[in-house]
Amino acid sequence: MSTIIKATNVSKVYHRTTVPVHALNNLTLSIEEGEFTAIVGPSGCGKTTLLNILGGLDHPTSGKVEVAGTDITEMKDSDLIDFRLKNIGFVFQAYNLIPVLTALENVEFIMLLQKENKKVRHQRAMELLTQMDIADKAKNKPSQLSGGQQQRVAVARALASKPRFILADEPTANLDSSSTSNLLDLMARMNKDQKATFIFSTHDQRVMDKARRIVTLEDGTIVSDTTR
Amino acid sequence: MYSVLAWRNIWRNKRRSLITILSITFAVLLACAMRSMQLGSYDRMIENSVRFYMGYIQIHKDGYWNDKVIDNSFHYDSVKLNQVTEIKGVQTYVPRLESFALASYKNQTKGSLIMGVDPRRENDLTRVKEKLVEGSYLTSDDEGVLVSKGLAEYLNATVGDTLVLLGQGYHGANAAGLFPIKGIVRFAMPEQNNQMIYMSLAKAQWFYAADQLITSAALLIDDADEAPRIVREIKKSFSSEDFEVMDWKELVPDLIQSIELDSISGKIMLMILYVVIGFGMFGTYLMMTAERQYEFGVMLAVGMKRLRLQTIILLEITMMTAVGVLVGITISLPLLTYFHFNPIYFSQDAAKAIENFGVEAVYAFSLDPTIFTNQAYAIFIMAIILAGYPVWSIYKMNPVESMRA
């Protein structure tokens, strides 16, 4: 397995108030291709900040992040958008599907941004919805889907662009236990079958139980990193 | 899919979008109606003054326009004037001998404008025969006169009565005579309706002792816009002689000026209307930007380029505006077409009050295509300017901050 993400001495300081907040402190982390990693820790420990920086959504105050050998910390905003589109899949806590598009169109949308042709878009979107056991809801809009179903569409959307890895910020936070279990099983299957790399931030024990690697953060620092 | 996305986004908040579209529709409808009524009234004023009175071009002896006295008349040379009709776009000429006289009937007297005309040619230009409300029209050697309705009412005279006209003729000669009223004519413009007396050219030349003289030759032309060219050509052929040739804009500068002034006030009213509607539109854009901060943040996060997101928002705004404008024009077009062919005439008391200001008491409506296109442009330009806010917001947007909102 090759290293897909390499974060070296990453620090992030927020200056929103008069007192600077050190969200990440000199953090170093490597993620290998095909990993199923959970980043855990109490609220405010820096999980989301770390995910934002790994995903190129935010810039570190110091340090360097390399994705597949490319240093993304010095990239311009417009290049980062393009980089994210080609390399990173996102799953958000609140699903964040486009409300006016159907499940199928939501999955197709990312491929549209990648300028895939209509036939390919449709075929792959249907494949992914089938893999996520939600093909029968392809024509439904998000408001017609349950939370678990919406999150499965969101995972299908994240996978649609064939990203190098998927960042999932608290993906099960709004789901009941049955939906959580269902979603985790599907993601684990995608990880196993398609070698998709998943990185979660979570404090959900059920996610931690499924993860093969658990990185624990406290006050912006890694306090433990265990692989099972 | 971007268009589909934009279209569906419009209907995410049906009520708000409908209110915005209706406000645009209302603005277009109101603006079209206001402008149509304004331009319609201007057309009517110009038509009444120019088409039905002055003519689009007039030829006089040089200096007549500044000093309108009968001594500034010129010899009626039909051969020379016939040459003018050979110029492309000139239909005919209408010779006139105009001056003032006192008109009396019994113990009523009023200053009046005497117009000696060739009845056939005059009717070709001003269609004065159609304005006849009583009696019959003039012949070329008629002894009688046509009196405007307002003047006849003032004098308490009617068809068959005889007027006494008293004035000053050519080179100081006395002008006096008895003229039976042959017909009553009604003019739209109060200024004409209250003082005009028509008689045959021969009778007017006799009355003013101005044998073979006329004060002006008005021209009937095919297209008013061609007037400047025709004036230039006439000036060439009349260059060695002592004449002035004027187009209608020179003939009625006061009217043109008052129209321009009134038009500016109309445009200011339209601008106020647009500003009011603009605030409504801006409110919608503000809300649709604010409530979708999170969504925009997600779209940027997953790899949507800012320009593409801005394009979708512009598409939404353009579509919403287009629907509003189209509905507005679709409603206003048949409405204004109806009123164009059926102008609104004021009732008697209101009509008198309005005519006292020297204008015809009628709401006339124009169907000039620019009325509709200009409103559409104005609304679109405003929408695009106001769209600057969401476009700027997206340009400045930080996806992490937006998703945190």
XYZ file of C-alpha atoms in Angstrom:
633
model
C 0.000 0.000 0.000
C 1.206 3.492 -0.803
C 0.851 6.602 1.292
C -2.021 8.686 0.081
C -1.979 11.476 2.656
C 1.028 12.779 4.494
C 0.536 15.592 7.005
C 3.761 16.864 8.527
C 3.993 19.173 11.559
C 0.596 20.662 10.860
C -0.593 23.440 13.153
C -3.721 25.537 12.924
C -4.331 28.625 15.004
C -7.623 30.515 14.864
C -7.674 34.208 15.706
C -11.419 34.686 15.922
C -11.200 36.274 19.365
C -8.475 38.166 21.164
C -7.209 34.836 22.483
C -5.712 32.631 19.742
C -7.141 29.101 19.622
C -4.673 26.336 18.773
C -6.881 23.799 16.997
C -3.995 21.596 15.798
C -0.535 21.451 17.346
C 2.352 20.236 15.260
C 0.434 17.175 14.124
C 1.978 14.526 11.886
C -0.109 11.805 10.262
C 0.094 9.423 7.303
C -2.817 7.605 5.709
C -2.234 4.600 3.470
C -4.321 3.709 0.466
C -7.300 1.460 1.317
C -7.386 2.352 5.005
C -10.622 2.599 7.003
C -9.599 5.181 9.573
C -11.555 6.866 12.330
C -10.335 10.093 13.846
C -11.837 10.279 17.285
C -11.752 12.530 20.250
C -13.918 14.846 22.353
C -15.701 17.856 20.891
C -13.306 20.696 20.077
C -10.256 18.444 19.905
C -9.609 19.426 16.258
C -11.195 16.508 14.309
C -13.112 18.668 11.844
C -10.186 21.082 11.472
C -7.909 18.166 10.623
C -10.387 16.818 8.077
C -10.783 20.284 6.522
C -7.031 20.616 6.170
C -6.592 17.088 4.793
C -9.385 17.821 2.327
C -7.885 21.112 1.157
C -10.819 23.085 2.486
C -8.660 25.001 4.918
C -4.993 25.989 5.033
C -2.773 25.085 7.995
C -1.052 27.917 9.853
C 2.176 25.934 9.522
C 3.244 22.522 8.292
C 2.644 20.677 5.079
C -0.009 18.342 3.666
C 0.764 16.123 0.711
C -1.937 14.215 -1.120
C -0.570 11.522 -3.443
C 2.735 13.363 -3.454
C 1.254 16.809 -4.222
C 1.724 19.564 -1.658
C -1.757 21.078 -1.308
C -0.880 23.670 1.331
C 0.556 26.084 -1.181
C -2.151 25.595 -3.779
C -4.301 28.503 -4.966
C -7.998 28.410 -4.098
C -9.079 27.757 -7.697
C -6.545 24.908 -8.076
C -7.689 23.415 -4.785
C -11.311 23.297 -5.972
C -10.177 21.366 -9.021
C -7.943 19.163 -6.912
C -10.782 18.317 -4.530
C -13.067 17.472 -7.436
C -10.572 15.013 -8.874
C -9.137 13.489 -5.707
C -11.400 13.788 -2.687
C -14.903 12.639 -1.843
C -16.815 14.321 0.975
C -19.580 13.024 3.213
C -21.064 15.542 5.619
C -22.943 15.167 8.852
C -26.069 16.829 7.431
C -25.969 14.818 4.165
C -25.990 18.018 2.093
C -27.617 16.697 -0.986
C -28.886 19.285 -3.431
C -32.559 19.468 -2.469
C -33.946 20.148 -5.953
C -32.187 17.220 -7.601
C -33.214 13.573 -7.403
C -30.967 10.969 -5.756
C -29.731 9.931 -9.181
C -29.086 13.530 -10.271
C -27.238 14.238 -7.014
C -24.838 11.386 -7.734
C -24.550 12.407 -11.382
C -23.871 16.006 -10.424
C -20.263 15.412 -9.329
C -19.545 13.629 -12.595
C -21.140 16.514 -14.461
C -18.596 18.802 -12.783
C -15.948 16.402 -14.061
C -17.454 16.779 -17.544
C -18.298 13.097 -17.913
C -20.759 12.372 -20.716
C -24.389 11.768 -19.901
C -24.372 8.018 -20.588
C -21.354 7.367 -18.374
C -22.807 9.574 -15.639
C -26.104 7.781 -15.641
C -24.579 4.313 -15.741
C -22.113 4.921 -12.918
C -24.678 6.744 -10.756
C -27.081 3.827 -11.066
C -24.297 1.357 -10.276
C -23.385 3.253 -7.132
C -26.984 3.608 -6.001
C -27.396 -0.119 -6.533
C -24.275 -0.819 -4.484
C -25.677 1.410 -1.759
C -28.988 -0.522 -1.901
C -30.969 2.559 -2.857
C -31.484 2.197 -6.607
C -35.260 2.019 -6.121
C -35.181 5.561 -4.739
C -33.184 6.971 -7.662
C -35.997 9.252 -8.809
C -36.784 10.515 -5.306
C -35.757 13.924 -4.118
C -33.864 14.188 -0.787
C -36.993 15.370 1.026
C -38.616 12.045 0.081
C -35.782 10.014 1.631
C -35.028 9.097 5.245
C -31.829 10.312 6.903
C -30.126 6.964 6.381
C -31.152 6.864 2.738
C -29.912 10.409 2.195
C -26.566 9.547 3.749
C -26.244 6.527 1.480
C -26.872 8.780 -1.523
C -24.218 11.137 -0.103
C -21.719 8.262 0.061
C -22.621 7.274 -3.515
C -22.050 10.881 -4.528
C -18.684 10.933 -2.752
C -17.643 7.755 -4.601
C -18.983 8.953 -7.968
C -15.914 11.019 -8.802
C -13.630 7.998 -8.190
C -11.703 9.918 -5.512
C -8.411 8.820 -4.009
C -10.016 8.961 -0.581
C -13.246 9.910 1.157
C -13.466 12.272 4.114
C -16.557 11.767 6.236
C -17.247 14.288 8.966
C -19.438 12.660 11.622
C -21.424 10.758 8.961
C -23.595 8.888 11.444
C -24.282 11.737 13.856
C -27.846 12.238 12.617
C -28.701 8.566 12.047
C -30.503 6.029 14.183
C -28.696 2.822 15.108
C -30.204 0.730 12.314
C -29.302 3.294 9.639
C -25.854 3.707 11.175
C -25.193 0.010 11.092
C -26.492 -0.252 7.552
C -24.354 2.660 6.344
C -21.217 1.396 8.058
C -21.667 -2.042 6.523
C -22.018 -0.484 3.071
C -18.929 1.686 3.543
C -16.939 -1.246 4.860
C -17.991 -3.213 1.799
C -16.934 -0.399 -0.535
C -13.627 -0.242 1.330
C -13.114 -3.934 0.935
C -14.409 -4.417 -2.609
C -13.249 -1.210 -4.240
C -10.290 -0.453 -1.985
C -11.871 2.930 -1.258
C -9.984 4.829 1.444
C -12.273 6.204 4.157
C -11.312 8.696 6.858
C -14.001 9.495 9.420
C -14.195 11.988 12.187
C -16.497 10.600 14.811
C -17.208 10.055 18.445
C -19.710 7.335 17.649
C -18.588 4.069 19.232
C -20.263 2.040 16.447
C -18.042 3.728 13.856
C -14.993 3.172 16.028
C -15.874 -0.514 16.287
C -15.895 -0.819 12.502
C -12.698 1.179 11.907
C -9.442 -0.693 11.371
C -7.351 2.245 12.455
C -8.261 4.728 15.192
C -6.443 8.015 15.545
C -7.298 9.760 18.822
C -6.936 13.509 19.116
C -6.814 15.650 22.202
C -6.206 19.415 22.159
C -5.051 19.263 18.571
C -2.492 16.557 19.151
C -2.524 12.844 18.347
C -2.526 10.980 21.651
C -2.919 7.508 20.214
C -2.873 5.810 16.826
C -3.881 2.154 16.855
C -4.394 -0.269 13.998
C -6.418 -3.484 14.351
C -28.426 20.074 -15.897
C -27.256 23.517 -14.774
C -30.344 25.085 -16.328
C -32.541 22.427 -14.753
C -30.866 23.053 -11.420
C -31.377 26.814 -11.747
C -35.007 26.416 -12.784
C -35.768 24.031 -9.922
C -33.977 26.286 -7.452
C -36.361 29.093 -8.388
C -39.299 26.961 -7.304
C -37.754 25.823 -4.027
C -39.477 28.713 -2.378
C -42.543 29.047 -4.560
C -44.200 31.845 -2.654
C -41.119 34.055 -2.599
C -40.310 33.444 -6.249
C -43.905 34.117 -7.250
C -43.925 37.371 -5.310
C -40.675 38.419 -6.992
C -41.949 37.439 -10.443
C -45.246 39.219 -9.814
C -43.450 42.349 -8.672
C -41.397 42.311 -11.886
C -44.565 41.671 -13.895
C -46.299 44.541 -12.148
C -43.318 46.840 -12.730
C -43.204 45.991 -16.432
C -46.961 46.383 -16.781
C -47.018 49.702 -14.971
C -43.917 51.000 -16.731
C -45.249 49.988 -20.162
C -48.630 51.575 -19.427
C -47.053 54.797 -18.121
C -44.659 55.115 -21.023
C -47.269 54.111 -23.596
C -49.635 56.770 -22.289
C -46.873 59.360 -22.290
C -45.617 58.601 -25.788
C -49.199 58.228 -27.008
C -50.007 61.696 -25.725
C -46.871 63.128 -27.323
C -47.734 61.484 -30.646
C -51.207 62.902 -30.404
C -49.942 66.388 -29.566
C -47.476 66.281 -32.427
C -50.086 64.897 -34.770
C -52.627 67.544 -33.797
C -50.107 70.356 -34.093
C -48.074 69.152 -36.995
C -49.908 66.579 -39.035
C -53.318 68.247 -38.704
C -52.269 71.877 -38.668
C -48.768 73.009 -39.500
C -47.519 70.333 -41.819
C -44.154 68.640 -41.422
C -42.383 71.282 -43.533
C -43.258 74.890 -44.275
C -41.868 77.346 -46.806
C -42.174 81.062 -46.036
C -40.696 84.311 -47.108
C -37.471 84.762 -45.135
C -38.245 86.412 -41.797
C -41.939 85.478 -41.691
C -41.543 82.995 -38.833
C -40.077 85.652 -36.559
C -42.500 88.336 -37.645
C -45.768 86.736 -38.675
C -47.393 89.650 -40.454
C -49.152 89.631 -43.770
C -46.561 92.002 -45.202
C -44.113 89.089 -45.036
C -46.118 87.101 -47.563
C -44.764 85.926 -50.919
C -46.002 85.466 -54.443
C -47.948 82.231 -54.962
C -45.998 80.583 -57.754
C -47.672 77.236 -58.352
C -45.086 76.271 -60.970
C -42.251 76.727 -58.499
C -44.109 74.892 -55.739
C -44.970 72.048 -58.086
C -41.232 71.540 -58.511
C -41.031 70.881 -54.777
C -43.468 68.014 -55.099
C -41.022 66.306 -57.445
C -38.620 65.800 -54.528
C -38.733 62.229 -53.327
C -41.053 61.834 -50.340
C -43.105 65.013 -50.937
C -46.749 64.297 -51.697
C -48.203 67.744 -52.126
C -48.005 71.365 -51.043
C -50.719 73.364 -49.330
C -50.753 77.157 -49.892
C -52.022 79.302 -47.035
C -52.594 82.942 -46.311
C -52.731 83.407 -42.555
C -53.360 86.490 -40.486
C -55.408 87.802 -37.611
C -58.737 89.570 -37.556
C -61.457 90.482 -35.111
C -64.531 88.305 -35.551
C -67.867 89.744 -34.419
C -71.356 88.399 -34.225
C -74.036 90.547 -32.639
C -72.409 91.969 -29.508
C -69.671 89.318 -29.181
C -66.164 89.904 -30.541
C -63.055 87.797 -30.404
C -59.614 87.830 -31.968
C -59.301 85.007 -34.450
C -56.827 83.378 -36.765
C -57.904 83.585 -40.398
C -56.621 80.843 -42.630
C -57.084 81.253 -46.367
C -56.718 77.816 -47.944
C -57.079 75.813 -51.093
C -59.906 73.604 -49.739
C -58.906 70.467 -51.627
C -55.185 70.663 -50.875
C -55.819 71.686 -47.269
C -58.011 68.665 -46.744
C -55.295 66.425 -48.162
C -52.962 67.609 -45.388
C -55.089 68.354 -42.344
C -58.264 66.379 -43.128
C -60.222 69.384 -41.938
C -63.330 68.052 -43.675
C -63.432 65.183 -41.135
C -63.597 67.751 -38.338
C -66.795 69.238 -39.663
C -69.501 68.916 -37.003
C -72.117 71.087 -38.671
C -72.757 72.558 -42.149
C -70.670 71.774 -45.218
C -67.097 72.087 -46.409
C -65.594 74.947 -48.429
C -65.244 75.135 -52.196
C -62.411 76.980 -53.941
C -64.518 80.048 -54.699
C -66.647 79.908 -51.582
C -68.058 83.106 -50.066
C -68.594 81.479 -46.700
C -66.250 80.443 -43.882
C -65.692 77.512 -41.537
C -65.560 78.522 -37.876
C -63.985 76.461 -35.126
C -66.461 75.149 -32.570
C -64.995 76.937 -29.557
C -65.039 80.277 -31.348
C -68.586 79.721 -32.656
C -69.748 78.916 -29.137
C -68.072 82.048 -27.789
C -69.722 84.182 -30.449
C -73.058 82.354 -30.042
C -73.063 81.938 -33.826
C -74.052 78.960 -35.895
C -74.286 77.834 -39.513
C -76.158 80.390 -41.608
C -75.230 83.351 -39.379
C -72.952 86.043 -40.793
C -69.731 87.124 -39.147
C -68.129 90.513 -39.374
C -64.375 90.253 -39.820
C -62.183 93.269 -39.275
C -58.434 93.423 -39.618
C -55.438 94.936 -41.314
C -54.611 93.912 -44.851
C -51.459 93.876 -46.964
C -49.370 97.051 -46.650
C -51.797 98.634 -44.187
C -54.956 98.261 -46.247
C -58.228 97.985 -44.352
C -59.611 94.473 -44.183
C -63.325 94.242 -43.509
C -66.065 91.996 -44.706
C -69.178 89.959 -43.999
C -68.813 86.211 -44.142
C -71.619 83.710 -43.790
C -70.807 80.687 -41.649
C -70.883 77.638 -43.866
C -69.721 75.079 -41.372
C -68.469 74.451 -37.838
C -65.285 72.438 -37.308
C -64.060 70.923 -34.088
C -60.327 70.677 -33.352
C -58.719 68.558 -30.676
C -56.251 71.238 -29.642
C -57.982 73.988 -27.636
C -55.647 76.593 -29.131
C -57.050 75.852 -32.599
C -60.587 75.134 -31.510
C -61.006 78.538 -29.913
C -59.787 80.836 -32.704
C -59.691 79.324 -36.198
C -61.625 80.601 -39.183
C -61.104 78.931 -42.576
C -61.962 80.592 -45.855
C -60.995 79.951 -49.439
C -57.598 81.267 -50.481
C -59.138 83.551 -53.095
C -61.499 85.042 -50.510
C -58.680 85.561 -48.019
C -56.528 87.281 -50.688
C -59.440 89.543 -51.450
C -60.127 90.239 -47.753
C -56.515 91.133 -46.987
C -55.953 92.859 -50.328
C -53.120 90.391 -50.886
C -53.697 89.410 -54.460
C -51.681 86.322 -55.504
C -49.906 86.272 -52.134
C -49.550 83.503 -49.565
C -47.796 83.482 -46.195
C -46.783 79.828 -46.239
C -46.750 76.612 -48.192
C -47.056 73.573 -45.959
C -45.860 70.246 -47.299
C -47.400 66.825 -46.948
C -44.622 64.236 -46.859
C -44.550 60.427 -46.683
C -42.398 60.065 -43.584
C -41.811 62.599 -40.811
C -38.299 61.249 -40.281
C -37.435 62.269 -43.834
C -38.207 65.941 -43.122
C -34.576 67.055 -42.571
C -33.454 65.556 -45.894
C -36.353 67.109 -47.777
C -35.642 70.485 -46.152
C -32.029 70.253 -47.344
C -33.128 69.494 -50.896
C -35.687 72.292 -50.969
C -33.083 74.722 -49.645
C -30.823 73.788 -52.536
C -33.455 74.605 -55.136
C -34.600 77.758 -53.308
C -31.087 78.883 -52.392
C -30.942 81.950 -54.570
C -34.259 83.228 -53.366
C -35.517 84.878 -50.268
C -37.219 81.956 -48.544
C -37.009 80.087 -45.246
C -37.691 76.356 -45.179
C -38.412 74.819 -41.774
C -39.140 71.303 -40.623
C -41.660 70.512 -37.940
C -39.143 70.499 -35.115
C -38.261 74.093 -35.938
C -41.908 74.992 -36.356
C -42.998 73.791 -32.919
C -39.892 74.149 -30.711
C -42.017 74.909 -27.640
C -43.963 71.714 -28.093
C -40.794 69.675 -28.591
C -39.227 71.282 -25.532
C -42.273 70.688 -23.332
C -42.447 67.082 -24.556
C -38.776 66.574 -23.753
C -39.243 68.097 -20.316
C -42.318 66.004 -19.633
C -40.530 62.926 -20.926
C -37.731 63.471 -18.401
C -40.249 63.683 -15.562
C -41.817 60.481 -16.879
C -38.459 58.762 -16.895
C -37.798 59.913 -13.329
C -41.135 58.379 -12.297
C -40.127 55.147 -14.007
C -36.782 55.196 -12.211
C -38.561 55.604 -8.869
C -40.772 52.654 -9.775
C -37.716 50.597 -10.702
C -35.956 51.507 -7.464
C -38.988 50.347 -5.444
C -39.205 47.095 -7.407
C -35.419 46.809 -7.248
C -35.505 46.741 -3.458
C -37.980 43.863 -3.627
C -35.784 41.980 -6.056
C -32.706 42.667 -3.972
C -34.499 41.308 -0.897
C -35.092 38.054 -2.743
C -31.474 37.820 -3.874
C -30.310 38.618 -0.367
C -32.485 35.865 1.114
C -31.607 33.290 -1.505
C -27.931 33.952 -0.847
C -28.216 33.974 2.936
C -30.326 30.840 3.280
C -28.102 28.856 0.909
C -24.733 29.723 2.457
C -24.329 26.173 3.725
C -25.343 24.655 0.410
C -22.994 26.929 -1.529
C -20.218 25.987 0.876
C -20.865 22.291 0.241
C -20.891 22.812 -3.514
C -17.548 24.596 -3.356
C -16.219 21.901 -1.035
C -17.116 19.049 -3.363
C -15.374 20.732 -6.253
C -17.769 23.087 -7.951
C -15.926 26.064 -9.410
C -17.003 29.469 -8.143
C -17.647 30.683 -11.676
C -19.996 27.769 -12.289
C -21.874 28.416 -9.067
C -22.104 32.109 -9.935
C -23.401 31.146 -13.376
C -26.157 29.040 -11.822
C -27.204 31.942 -9.604
C -27.166 34.304 -12.574
C -29.235 31.782 -14.508
C -31.762 31.656 -11.672
C -31.984 35.431 -11.569
C -32.182 35.709 -15.350
C -34.891 33.055 -15.573
C -36.927 34.666 -12.805
C -36.576 38.084 -14.441
C -37.373 36.705 -17.893
C -40.575 35.080 -16.627
C -41.625 38.331 -14.924
C -40.818 40.451 -17.966
C -42.512 38.064 -20.408
C -45.668 37.854 -18.328
C -45.636 41.640 -17.919
C -45.331 42.221 -21.660
C -47.861 39.484 -22.460
C -50.432 41.218 -20.277
C -49.575 44.776 -21.283
C -49.449 44.210 -25.052
C -53.138 43.323 -25.617
C -54.209 45.819 -22.962
C -52.322 48.704 -24.548
C -53.335 47.606 -28.050
C -56.951 47.915 -26.960
C -56.408 51.382 -25.535
C -54.362 52.418 -28.566
C -57.401 51.860 -30.744
C -59.850 52.992 -28.072
C -58.296 56.024 -26.367
C -59.828 57.184 -23.127
C -61.727 60.457 -23.547
C -62.462 62.542 -20.500
C -65.985 63.385 -19.532
C -67.197 66.944 -20.114
C -66.197 68.713 -16.888
C -62.837 66.985 -16.646
C -62.289 67.587 -20.353
C -62.868 71.330 -19.971
C -60.462 71.500 -17.050
C -57.772 69.724 -19.038
C -58.402 71.732 -22.213
C -57.833 74.891 -20.190
C -54.193 73.786 -20.031
C -54.117 73.785 -23.825
C -54.024 70.039 -24.332
C -56.498 67.590 -25.752
C -58.549 65.850 -23.073
C -57.726 62.304 -23.995
C -55.478 59.510 -22.785
C -53.890 58.164 -25.944
C -51.650 55.096 -25.917
C -48.660 54.396 -28.112
C -47.597 50.956 -29.326
C -44.016 51.961 -30.081
C -42.028 48.683 -29.737
C -39.307 50.495 -27.771
C -41.802 50.923 -24.921
C -41.712 47.184 -24.340
C -38.088 46.514 -25.188
C -36.852 49.408 -23.038
C -38.719 48.139 -19.980
C -37.319 44.669 -20.575
C -33.767 46.073 -20.876
C -34.211 48.238 -17.796
C -35.432 45.344 -15.644
C -32.726 43.015 -16.952
C -29.969 45.548 -16.385
C -31.284 46.141 -12.868
C -31.455 42.393 -12.210
C -27.892 41.922 -13.438
C -26.640 44.818 -11.288
C -28.452 43.454 -8.231
C -27.138 39.974 -9.005
C -23.754 41.451 -8.222
C -24.446 40.807 -4.553
C -24.849 36.997 -4.702
C -22.068 36.797 -7.275
C -19.753 38.784 -4.991
C -20.810 36.685 -1.984
C -19.861 33.496 -3.800
C -16.586 35.049 -4.922
C -15.695 35.880 -1.312
C -17.157 32.704 0.168
C -15.034 30.455 2.330
C -16.515 26.951 2.165
C -15.467 26.066 5.712
C -17.011 29.247 7.148
C -20.145 28.764 5.061
C -20.614 25.183 6.227
C -20.123 26.315 9.780
C -22.885 28.950 9.367
